[in-house]
Coordinates of C-alpha atoms in Angstrom, one line a residue:
Chain A
X18 CA -31.2 19.3 -11.0
X19 CA -32.2 15.8 -12.1
X20 CA -28.6 14.9 -12.4
X21 CA -27.9 16.0 -8.9
X22 CA -30.6 13.8 -7.5
X23 CA -29.0 10.9 -9.4
X24 CA -25.8 11.6 -7.5
X25 CA -27.7 11.3 -4.2
X26 CA -28.6 7.8 -5.2
X27 CA -25.0 7.0 -5.7
X28 CA -24.1 8.3 -2.3
X29 CA -26.8 6.3 -0.6
X30 CA -24.2 3.6 -0.2
X31 CA -22.1 5.7 2.0
X32 CA -24.0 5.0 5.1
X33 CA -21.0 3.3 6.7
X34 CA -19.6 4.4 9.9
X35 CA -16.7 6.7 9.5
X36 CA -17.3 7.2 5.8
X37 CA -18.1 10.7 4.9
X38 CA -21.2 11.6 3.0
X39 CA -20.7 14.1 0.2
X40 CA -22.2 15.1 -3.0
X41 CA -20.9 16.1 -6.4
X42 CA -21.5 19.7 -7.4
X43 CA -23.0 20.7 -10.6
X44 CA -20.1 21.2 -13.0
X45 CA -21.6 23.0 -16.0
X46 CA -24.9 24.8 -16.6
X47 CA -24.8 23.5 -20.1
X48 CA -26.8 20.2 -20.0
X49 CA -24.6 18.5 -22.7
X50 CA -21.3 19.4 -20.9
X51 CA -22.9 18.5 -17.6
X52 CA -23.8 15.0 -18.8
X53 CA -20.2 14.4 -20.0
X54 CA -18.8 15.6 -16.7
X55 CA -21.2 13.3 -15.0
X56 CA -19.7 10.3 -16.8
X57 CA -16.3 11.4 -15.5
X58 CA -17.5 11.9 -12.0
X59 CA -19.2 8.5 -12.0
X60 CA -16.1 6.9 -13.7
X61 CA -18.2 5.4 -16.5
X62 CA -15.7 4.3 -19.1
X63 CA -18.4 2.7 -21.3
X64 CA -20.9 5.5 -21.3
X65 CA -18.5 8.3 -22.0
X66 CA -17.5 7.4 -25.5
X67 CA -20.9 7.7 -27.2
X68 CA -21.7 10.7 -25.1
X69 CA -18.6 12.5 -26.3
X70 CA -19.3 11.5 -29.9
X71 CA -22.8 13.0 -29.5
X72 CA -21.5 16.2 -27.9
X73 CA -18.9 16.7 -30.6
X74 CA -21.8 17.4 -33.0
X75 CA -22.6 20.7 -31.2
X76 CA -19.6 21.5 -29.1
X77 CA -16.0 22.2 -29.8
X78 CA -13.5 19.5 -28.7
X79 CA -11.7 22.1 -26.6
X80 CA -14.9 23.1 -24.7
X81 CA -15.6 19.4 -24.0
X82 CA -12.1 18.9 -22.7
X83 CA -11.9 22.0 -20.5
X84 CA -15.5 22.5 -19.4
X85 CA -16.6 18.9 -19.0
X86 CA -13.8 16.3 -18.9
X87 CA -11.2 18.3 -16.9
X88 CA -13.8 20.1 -14.9
X89 CA -15.3 16.7 -14.0
X90 CA -12.0 15.3 -12.9
X91 CA -11.4 18.4 -10.7
X92 CA -14.6 17.6 -9.0
X93 CA -13.5 14.0 -8.5
X94 CA -10.3 15.3 -7.0
X95 CA -12.3 17.5 -4.6
X96 CA -14.5 14.5 -3.5
X97 CA -11.4 12.4 -3.0
X98 CA -9.6 15.1 -0.9
X99 CA -12.7 15.4 1.2
X100 CA -12.7 11.6 1.8
X101 CA -16.0 11.0 0.0
X102 CA -14.3 9.2 -2.9
X103 CA -11.9 6.4 -2.6
X104 CA -9.0 5.4 -4.8
X105 CA -10.8 3.0 -7.1
X106 CA -13.3 5.8 -8.0
X107 CA -10.4 8.2 -8.8
X108 CA -8.9 5.6 -11.1
X109 CA -12.2 4.9 -12.9
X110 CA -12.8 8.6 -13.3
X111 CA -9.4 9.3 -14.6
X112 CA -9.7 6.5 -17.2
X113 CA -13.1 7.9 -18.3
X114 CA -11.6 11.3 -18.6
X115 CA -8.7 10.0 -20.7
X116 CA -11.1 8.1 -23.0
X117 CA -13.0 11.4 -23.5
X118 CA -9.8 13.4 -24.1
X119 CA -8.6 10.9 -26.7
X120 CA -11.9 11.3 -28.6
X121 CA -11.7 15.1 -28.6
X122 CA -8.0 15.0 -29.7
X123 CA -9.0 12.8 -32.6
X124 CA -11.7 15.2 -33.5
X125 CA -9.2 18.1 -33.4
X126 CA -6.7 16.2 -35.4
X127 CA -4.0 17.0 -32.9
X128 CA -3.2 16.6 -29.3
X129 CA -4.5 19.2 -26.9
X130 CA -1.9 21.8 -26.0
X131 CA -0.1 20.9 -22.8
X132 CA 1.6 23.2 -20.5
X133 CA 4.7 21.1 -20.0
X134 CA 5.9 17.6 -19.4
X135 CA 6.2 15.8 -16.1
X136 CA 7.9 12.4 -15.8
X137 CA 6.2 10.2 -13.1
X138 CA 7.3 6.9 -11.7
X139 CA 7.0 4.5 -8.8
X140 CA 10.3 3.3 -7.3
X141 CA 12.0 0.1 -8.4
X142 CA 10.8 -2.9 -6.4
X143 CA 7.6 -1.1 -5.5
X144 CA 4.6 -2.7 -7.2
X145 CA 2.1 -0.3 -5.7
X146 CA 1.9 2.4 -8.3
X147 CA -1.3 3.6 -6.5
X148 CA -0.2 7.1 -5.4
X149 CA 1.2 7.7 -8.8
X150 CA -2.1 6.8 -10.5
X151 CA -3.6 9.8 -8.7
X152 CA -0.7 12.1 -9.4
X153 CA -1.0 11.2 -13.1
X154 CA -4.7 11.9 -13.2
X155 CA -4.4 15.2 -11.4
X156 CA -1.6 16.4 -13.6
X157 CA -3.5 15.3 -16.7
X158 CA -6.6 17.1 -15.5
X159 CA -4.5 20.3 -15.0
X160 CA -3.1 20.3 -18.6
X161 CA 0.3 18.7 -18.1
X162 CA 1.6 16.0 -20.4
X163 CA 2.4 13.1 -18.2
X164 CA 5.2 10.8 -19.2
X165 CA 4.1 7.8 -17.1
X166 CA 6.9 5.3 -16.5
X167 CA 4.6 3.1 -14.3
X168 CA 5.6 1.0 -11.4
X169 CA 8.9 -0.8 -10.4
X170 CA 11.1 1.5 -12.5
X171 CA 14.8 1.2 -12.3
X172 CA 16.9 4.3 -11.6
X173 CA 18.5 4.4 -15.0
X174 CA 15.2 4.4 -16.8
X175 CA 14.0 7.4 -14.8
X176 CA 17.1 9.4 -15.6
X177 CA 17.0 8.3 -19.3
X178 CA 13.3 9.5 -19.6
X179 CA 14.2 12.8 -18.1
X180 CA 17.1 13.2 -20.6
X181 CA 14.8 12.4 -23.4
X182 CA 11.7 14.4 -22.5
X183 CA 13.3 17.4 -20.6
X184 CA 10.3 17.6 -18.2
X185 CA 9.6 20.6 -15.9
X186 CA 9.7 18.2 -13.0
X187 CA 9.9 14.5 -12.2
X188 CA 8.0 12.6 -9.5
X189 CA 8.7 9.4 -7.6
X190 CA 6.3 7.4 -5.4
X191 CA 7.2 4.7 -2.9
X192 CA 4.9 2.8 -0.7
X193 CA 7.5 0.6 0.8
X194 CA 10.4 1.7 3.0
X195 CA 12.6 -0.8 1.2
X196 CA 12.3 0.9 -2.1
X197 CA 12.6 4.6 -1.4
X198 CA 16.4 4.4 -1.3
X199 CA 16.3 4.6 -5.1
X200 CA 15.3 8.3 -4.8
X201 CA 18.7 9.8 -3.8
X202 CA 20.3 7.7 -6.5
X203 CA 18.0 9.2 -9.1
X204 CA 18.6 12.7 -7.8
X205 CA 22.3 12.2 -7.8
X206 CA 22.3 11.0 -11.4
X207 CA 20.0 13.8 -12.6
X208 CA 22.4 16.3 -11.1
X209 CA 25.4 14.5 -12.7
X210 CA 23.9 15.0 -16.2
X211 CA 23.0 18.6 -15.5
X212 CA 19.2 18.2 -15.1
X213 CA 18.6 20.5 -12.2
X214 CA 14.8 19.8 -12.1
X215 CA 12.7 19.4 -9.0
X216 CA 12.2 15.8 -8.0
X217 CA 9.0 15.4 -6.1
X218 CA 9.0 12.3 -3.9
X219 CA 6.0 11.0 -2.0
X220 CA 4.0 8.0 -1.0
X221 CA 3.2 6.0 2.1
X222 CA 6.8 5.1 3.1
X223 CA 8.3 8.5 2.3
X224 CA 8.8 11.4 4.7
X225 CA 10.0 14.9 4.5
X226 CA 13.3 14.5 6.4
X227 CA 14.3 11.8 4.0
X228 CA 13.4 13.7 0.8
X229 CA 15.0 16.9 1.9
X230 CA 18.2 15.1 2.8
X231 CA 19.3 15.1 -0.9
X232 CA 19.6 17.8 -3.6
X233 CA 16.6 18.2 -6.0
X234 CA 14.3 16.5 -3.5
X235 CA 11.0 18.1 -2.7
X236 CA 8.6 16.2 -0.4
X237 CA 5.1 15.7 -1.8
X238 CA 2.8 15.1 1.1
X239 CA -0.4 14.7 -0.8
X240 CA -1.0 13.8 -4.5
X241 CA -3.2 16.8 -4.7
X242 CA -0.2 19.1 -4.4
X243 CA 1.3 17.8 -7.7
X244 CA -0.5 20.2 -10.1
X245 CA 0.5 23.2 -7.9
X246 CA 4.1 22.1 -7.8
X247 CA 4.1 21.5 -11.6
X248 CA 2.8 25.0 -12.1
X249 CA 5.7 26.3 -10.0
X250 CA 8.2 24.3 -11.9
X251 CA 6.7 25.5 -15.1
X252 CA 7.4 29.1 -14.2
X253 CA 11.1 28.1 -13.7
X254 CA 11.1 27.9 -9.9
X255 CA 14.1 26.0 -8.6
X256 CA 13.8 23.0 -6.4
X257 CA 15.4 24.8 -3.5
X258 CA 12.7 27.5 -3.7
X259 CA 10.0 24.9 -4.1
X260 CA 11.3 23.1 -1.0
X261 CA 11.1 26.3 0.9
X262 CA 7.5 26.9 -0.2
X263 CA 6.0 23.3 0.0
X264 CA 8.1 21.8 2.8
X265 CA 8.4 22.8 6.4
Chain B
X27 CA 8.9 -15.7 32.0
X28 CA 10.5 -16.7 28.7
X29 CA 9.6 -14.8 25.5
X30 CA 6.9 -17.1 24.4
X31 CA 5.2 -17.2 27.9
X32 CA 5.3 -13.4 27.9
X33 CA 3.4 -13.1 24.6
X34 CA 1.0 -15.9 25.6
X35 CA 0.3 -14.2 28.9
X36 CA -1.0 -11.1 27.1
X37 CA -3.1 -13.3 24.8
X38 CA -4.6 -15.0 27.8
X39 CA -5.4 -11.6 29.3
X40 CA -2.9 -12.2 32.1
X41 CA -0.3 -9.9 33.3
X42 CA 3.1 -10.5 31.7
X43 CA 6.4 -9.7 33.6
X44 CA 6.8 -6.9 31.1
X45 CA 5.3 -5.8 27.8
X46 CA 6.2 -8.0 24.9
X47 CA 8.0 -6.5 21.9
X48 CA 8.1 -8.1 18.5
X49 CA 6.7 -7.5 15.0
X50 CA 3.9 -8.9 12.9
X51 CA 6.1 -8.2 9.8
X52 CA 9.7 -8.6 8.8
X53 CA 12.3 -7.1 11.1
X54 CA 15.4 -8.1 9.1
X55 CA 18.0 -5.3 8.7
X56 CA 21.4 -5.1 7.0
X57 CA 23.1 -4.9 10.4
X58 CA 21.4 -8.1 11.5
X59 CA 22.4 -9.8 8.3
X60 CA 26.0 -9.0 9.0
X61 CA 25.8 -10.3 12.5
X62 CA 24.3 -13.7 11.5
X63 CA 26.2 -13.9 8.2
X64 CA 23.1 -14.6 6.2
X65 CA 22.1 -12.3 3.4
X66 CA 19.5 -11.4 0.8
X67 CA 18.5 -12.7 -1.7
X68 CA 19.3 -16.1 -0.2
X69 CA 17.3 -15.2 3.0
X70 CA 14.2 -15.1 0.7
X71 CA 15.0 -18.3 -1.1
X72 CA 16.8 -20.8 1.1
X73 CA 15.4 -22.3 4.3
X74 CA 18.7 -22.2 6.2
X75 CA 19.4 -18.6 5.6
X76 CA 15.8 -17.6 6.1
X77 CA 15.9 -19.3 9.6
X78 CA 19.3 -17.6 10.4
X79 CA 17.9 -14.1 9.5
X80 CA 14.7 -14.7 11.4
X81 CA 16.6 -15.9 14.5
X82 CA 18.4 -12.5 14.5
X83 CA 15.2 -10.9 15.8
X84 CA 15.7 -12.8 19.0
X85 CA 19.4 -13.4 19.2
X86 CA 20.6 -10.0 17.9
X87 CA 17.8 -7.6 18.8
X88 CA 16.0 -9.4 21.6
X89 CA 12.5 -9.4 20.3
X90 CA 10.0 -11.9 21.9
X91 CA 9.2 -13.6 18.6
X92 CA 10.8 -14.5 15.3
X93 CA 9.1 -14.4 11.9
X94 CA 9.3 -15.8 8.4
X95 CA 9.1 -14.9 5.6
X96 CA 10.3 -11.3 4.9
X97 CA 8.4 -10.6 1.7
X98 CA 4.8 -11.0 0.4
X99 CA 5.3 -13.2 -2.6
X100 CA 5.2 -16.8 -1.5
X101 CA 1.5 -17.6 -2.1
X102 CA 1.4 -15.5 -5.3
X103 CA 4.4 -17.3 -6.7
X104 CA 2.9 -20.7 -5.9
X105 CA -0.3 -19.6 -7.6
X106 CA 1.5 -18.7 -10.8
X107 CA 2.8 -15.1 -10.5
X108 CA 6.3 -14.3 -11.6
X109 CA 8.6 -13.0 -8.9
X110 CA 11.3 -10.4 -9.3
X111 CA 14.3 -10.7 -7.1
X112 CA 15.1 -7.7 -4.8
X113 CA 18.8 -8.4 -5.1
X114 CA 21.0 -8.0 -2.0
X115 CA 19.2 -4.9 -0.7
X116 CA 15.5 -5.4 -1.3
X117 CA 12.6 -7.8 -1.0
X118 CA 11.2 -9.8 -3.9
X119 CA 8.2 -8.3 -5.7
X120 CA 5.5 -9.6 -8.1
X121 CA 6.6 -9.5 -11.7
X122 CA 4.3 -8.1 -14.5
X123 CA 2.2 -9.1 -16.3
X124 CA -0.1 -10.8 -13.9
X125 CA -1.1 -14.4 -14.7
X126 CA -4.8 -13.7 -14.9
X127 CA -7.4 -11.1 -16.0
X128 CA -10.6 -10.6 -14.2
X129 CA -12.5 -12.6 -16.8
X130 CA -10.4 -15.7 -16.3
X131 CA -11.4 -18.6 -14.1
X132 CA -8.4 -19.2 -11.9
X133 CA -7.3 -22.8 -11.1
X134 CA -6.0 -23.6 -7.6
X135 CA -2.9 -25.9 -8.0
X136 CA -3.2 -29.2 -6.2
X137 CA 0.5 -29.2 -5.4
X138 CA 0.3 -25.7 -3.9
X139 CA 2.4 -26.4 -0.9
X140 CA 5.2 -27.9 -2.9
X141 CA 5.4 -25.0 -5.4
X142 CA 7.8 -22.0 -5.6
X143 CA 9.7 -21.4 -2.4
X144 CA 7.0 -22.7 0.0
X145 CA 9.1 -25.9 0.8
X146 CA 12.0 -23.6 1.8
X147 CA 9.7 -21.5 4.0
X148 CA 8.4 -24.6 5.8
X149 CA 12.0 -25.8 6.2
X150 CA 12.9 -22.5 7.8
X151 CA 10.1 -22.9 10.4
X152 CA 11.3 -26.5 11.2
X153 CA 14.8 -25.2 11.8
X154 CA 13.5 -22.4 14.0
X155 CA 11.4 -24.8 16.0
X156 CA 14.4 -27.0 16.6
X157 CA 16.5 -24.0 17.7
X158 CA 14.0 -22.2 19.8
X159 CA 11.9 -25.0 21.1
X160 CA 9.2 -23.4 23.2
X161 CA 11.2 -20.5 24.4
X162 CA 10.5 -18.0 21.7
X163 CA 7.4 -17.5 19.7
X164 CA 7.6 -18.5 16.0
X165 CA 5.4 -16.5 13.7
X166 CA 4.5 -17.8 10.2
X167 CA 3.4 -15.2 7.8
X168 CA 0.6 -15.5 5.3
X169 CA -1.0 -12.9 2.9
X170 CA -4.6 -11.8 3.0
X171 CA -7.1 -12.7 0.2
X172 CA -7.4 -9.2 -1.3
X173 CA -3.6 -8.7 -1.6
X174 CA -3.2 -12.1 -3.2
X175 CA -6.1 -11.3 -5.6
X176 CA -4.2 -8.1 -6.4
X177 CA -1.1 -10.1 -7.4
X178 CA -3.2 -12.5 -9.5
X179 CA -5.0 -9.9 -11.6
X180 CA -2.9 -6.8 -10.9
X181 CA -3.9 -4.2 -8.3
X182 CA -5.3 -1.5 -10.5
X183 CA -7.8 -3.7 -12.4
X184 CA -8.8 -5.2 -9.0
X185 CA -9.5 -1.8 -7.5
X186 CA -11.5 -0.8 -10.5
X187 CA -13.5 -4.0 -10.3
X188 CA -14.2 -3.3 -6.6
X189 CA -16.6 -0.6 -7.8
X190 CA -17.6 -1.7 -11.3
X191 CA -17.8 -5.5 -11.2
X192 CA -17.2 -6.6 -7.6
X193 CA -18.6 -10.1 -8.2
X194 CA -15.7 -10.7 -10.6
X195 CA -13.3 -10.4 -7.7
X196 CA -14.8 -13.4 -5.9
X197 CA -12.9 -16.3 -7.6
X198 CA -9.6 -14.5 -6.9
X199 CA -10.4 -13.7 -3.3
X200 CA -11.3 -17.3 -2.9
X201 CA -7.9 -18.4 -4.3
X202 CA -6.3 -16.0 -1.8
X203 CA -8.3 -17.3 1.0
X204 CA -7.5 -20.9 0.3
X205 CA -3.8 -20.2 -0.3
X206 CA -3.4 -18.4 3.0
X207 CA -5.4 -20.9 4.9
X208 CA -3.4 -23.9 3.5
X209 CA -0.1 -22.2 4.0
X210 CA -1.0 -21.3 7.6
X211 CA -1.9 -24.9 8.4
X212 CA 1.4 -26.1 6.9
X213 CA 3.3 -23.5 8.8
X214 CA 1.7 -24.6 12.1
X215 CA 2.4 -28.2 11.2
X216 CA 6.1 -27.2 10.7
X217 CA 6.2 -25.5 14.1
X218 CA 4.7 -22.0 13.9
X219 CA 3.1 -20.8 17.2
X220 CA 1.3 -17.9 15.6
X221 CA 0.1 -16.8 12.2
X222 CA 0.4 -13.2 11.0
X223 CA -1.6 -12.2 8.0
X224 CA -0.5 -9.1 6.0
X225 CA -3.2 -7.7 3.8
X226 CA -1.7 -4.5 2.4
X227 CA -4.1 -4.0 -0.5
X228 CA -7.1 -4.2 1.8
X229 CA -6.1 -0.8 3.4
X230 CA -8.6 2.0 3.2
X231 CA -5.7 3.9 1.5
X232 CA -6.5 1.7 -1.5
X233 CA -10.1 0.3 -1.3
X234 CA -13.3 1.7 0.0
X235 CA -14.2 0.6 3.5
X236 CA -17.4 -0.8 2.1
X237 CA -15.4 -3.1 -0.1
X238 CA -13.7 -4.5 3.0
X239 CA -17.1 -5.0 4.7
X240 CA -19.0 -6.5 1.8
X241 CA -16.2 -8.6 0.3
X242 CA -12.9 -8.9 2.0
X243 CA -14.1 -9.5 5.5
X244 CA -15.8 -12.8 4.6
X245 CA -12.8 -14.1 2.8
X246 CA -10.5 -13.1 5.6
X247 CA -12.7 -14.8 8.1
X248 CA -12.7 -17.9 6.0
X249 CA -9.0 -17.8 5.7
X250 CA -8.6 -17.8 9.5
X251 CA -11.1 -20.6 9.9
X252 CA -9.7 -23.8 11.4
X253 CA -6.4 -22.1 12.3
X254 CA -5.9 -23.2 15.9
X255 CA -3.0 -20.9 16.9
X256 CA -3.4 -17.1 17.6
X257 CA -3.7 -15.0 14.5
X258 CA -2.5 -11.5 13.9
X259 CA -4.2 -9.4 11.2
X260 CA -2.0 -6.6 9.9
X261 CA -3.3 -4.0 7.4
X262 CA -1.2 -1.0 6.5
X263 CA -2.1 2.6 6.8
X264 CA -5.0 4.3 8.7
X265 CA -7.5 1.5 9.2
X266 CA -9.9 3.5 11.4
X267 CA -12.6 3.1 8.8
X268 CA -12.5 -0.8 8.8
X269 CA -11.1 -1.6 12.2
X270 CA -14.4 -2.7 13.6
X271 CA -14.6 -5.4 10.8
X272 CA -11.0 -6.4 11.2
X273 CA -12.0 -7.3 14.7
X274 CA -14.7 -9.6 13.5
X275 CA -12.5 -11.8 11.3
X276 CA -11.4 -14.2 14.0
X277 CA -8.0 -12.5 14.5
X278 CA -7.0 -12.4 18.2
X279 CA -4.5 -9.6 17.6
X280 CA -4.7 -6.5 15.4
X281 CA -1.4 -5.0 14.3
X282 CA -1.8 -1.3 13.8
X283 CA 0.3 1.5 12.3
X284 CA 0.5 4.6 14.4
X285 CA -1.6 6.3 11.7
X286 CA -4.5 4.2 13.0
X287 CA -6.0 4.9 16.4
X288 CA -5.5 2.1 19.0
X289 CA -8.1 3.8 21.2
X290 CA -10.7 3.6 18.4
X291 CA -9.8 0.0 17.7
X292 CA -10.5 -0.8 21.4
X293 CA -13.8 1.0 21.3
X294 CA -14.9 -0.7 18.1
X295 CA -13.5 -4.2 18.8
X296 CA -14.2 -4.6 22.5
X297 CA -12.0 -5.6 25.5
X298 CA -10.9 -9.0 24.2
X299 CA -8.9 -8.0 21.1
X300 CA -5.2 -7.6 21.6
X301 CA -3.6 -4.6 20.0
X302 CA 0.0 -4.5 18.8
X303 CA 1.8 -1.7 17.1
X304 CA 4.0 1.3 18.0
X305 CA 6.2 3.6 16.0
X306 CA 6.1 4.4 12.3
X307 CA 8.7 2.3 10.5
X308 CA 9.5 5.0 7.9
X309 CA 9.3 8.3 9.5
X310 CA 10.5 7.3 13.0
X311 CA 12.3 3.9 13.2
X312 CA 14.2 4.4 9.9
X313 CA 14.8 8.1 9.9
X314 CA 14.9 9.4 13.5
X315 CA 16.9 8.8 16.7
X316 CA 16.6 6.9 19.9
X317 CA 14.7 9.7 21.7
X318 CA 12.1 10.0 19.0
X319 CA 11.6 6.3 18.9
X320 CA 11.1 6.1 22.6
X321 CA 8.7 9.0 22.6
X322 CA 6.7 7.4 19.8
X323 CA 6.6 4.1 21.6
X324 CA 5.3 5.7 24.8
X325 CA 2.7 7.5 22.8
X326 CA 1.4 4.3 21.3
X327 CA 1.3 2.5 24.7
X328 CA -0.6 5.5 26.1
X329 CA -3.0 5.1 23.2
X330 CA -3.8 1.5 24.2
X331 CA -1.1 -0.7 22.5
X332 CA -0.5 -3.9 24.5
X333 CA 2.4 -5.4 22.6
X334 CA 5.0 -2.9 21.3
X335 CA 6.0 -3.4 17.7
X336 CA 7.2 -1.6 14.6
X337 CA 4.0 -0.4 12.9
X338 CA 4.8 -2.3 9.7
X339 CA 7.8 -4.1 8.1
X340 CA 11.1 -2.7 9.3
X341 CA 13.1 -1.0 6.6
X342 CA 16.3 -3.0 6.2
X343 CA 18.4 0.1 6.6
X344 CA 17.0 0.8 10.1
X345 CA 19.7 1.5 12.7
X346 CA 20.0 -1.2 15.4
X347 CA 19.9 1.4 18.2
X348 CA 16.4 2.4 17.2
X349 CA 15.1 -1.2 17.4
X350 CA 16.8 -1.5 20.8
X351 CA 15.3 1.7 22.0
X352 CA 11.9 0.3 21.3
X353 CA 12.6 -2.8 23.1
X354 CA 13.9 -0.8 26.1
X355 CA 10.6 1.0 26.3
X356 CA 8.7 -2.3 26.3
X357 CA 11.0 -3.6 29.1
X358 CA 10.1 -0.6 31.2
X359 CA 6.3 -1.5 31.0

């Protein structure tokens, strides 16, 4: 309970009008795992490394990954969806989680097993890879291997990455109306090379009518939908079926 | 009433002959480029073509104001960022890597106003002034401190710093403040009647409202200081959480996307602030039809918008008839 009272100190700052007050839940009953999860929730990139080293003396890397690092990130995702956390906190937490996962993977001598690959990118010309950062974090936290192409990615590079990695799905983010016109071009090229995978498009400038106007396109309204969509794609669900399920 | 008088009437809290209609951001479209025979990328680079494309907002569409520039890279480029051309279809963007890290001490260039494409931008304003005299409002665009800082050190590190080491943001916010302020004064000197500040990265979609209150608000206020023409502050997305502070920066006009509540902005900012905005540029203006644009425009006016405008920069593929539909609604009010 000591840790929870520490969180309340963090949230003292959220006294601002229109900002929601919230509190992180306890993530693990195990005090060691809970302390690791707390570093993720607080986005403490510096503190997490020594804490994971210490925990590895008594816990298995897989337990730390699943019950502390990923569990902590899921809690961050919840706080973000509820409007308690803002984007910078999600980024910090995701970085902390990744540092922890890298430590555990090193201890295991291999990468953690991933469910499947997802290629993510932000449209060419768009320098705001912000939505994508969250998508990456959530996919990562849900056990997918993220092939992160970053921001301002040309059409050809997206198609080439899909050819190389054979992901279960690919995502595209655009915050500017001027850049989302790359999406139908990508979809067209993917189809042309026989990659009939769902192409999830989202971001500030993107809307459902636009995305569902071309084949493969599935509109992603919220970043938080990405893991669920990836799970569907993993089971082999086609883009047309996913569109029926996730879009109106 | 001519176009400029119409806008000034609203600013002076007088009744205009009809509601003004123009945009705080770029309104250039491919159709307009064809009409005036000036194209991208030259419209981002050469004063003559920039002026031609800006004029189209008045001569082709019929808006009450014209605006330059059409992208968000002028200050950043002059401060040392690389710029990537958007080709014939898109707008220029900031190239990676960024010139600074948060641990650097940035240096403000003495010759700021003669760097990059700023001389061409100022030339465009002088051409516009010569063409339009005092009949149509000329808007000069600047970029807000937080967005410029994001270009200087890259957005993601800046966002992380906003929670971890916020004091490290200050030298970069100061650079952004100074750059926008200097550019604004030069734009006015060249003939601009109004300054529009776009501060995309300060949106609550990206930063916490408290970061706006504790850091950006002061720099934005300082950026507006000494600017003697009316100022528009435009921040993208749902700004409900920061709109009260936006109203305290010295901006006479707030430009809102329909995601933000005009009614709330009125409550928070009081009776003097002028609210502009209207329909969503992506979901409505670009994608939908005349009827939807009209309905969206009416909705915004009912919500308290006083000057009808696209909610953000117009997508260049936006059909002309949708822009005209918006103008038609303004004419009926």
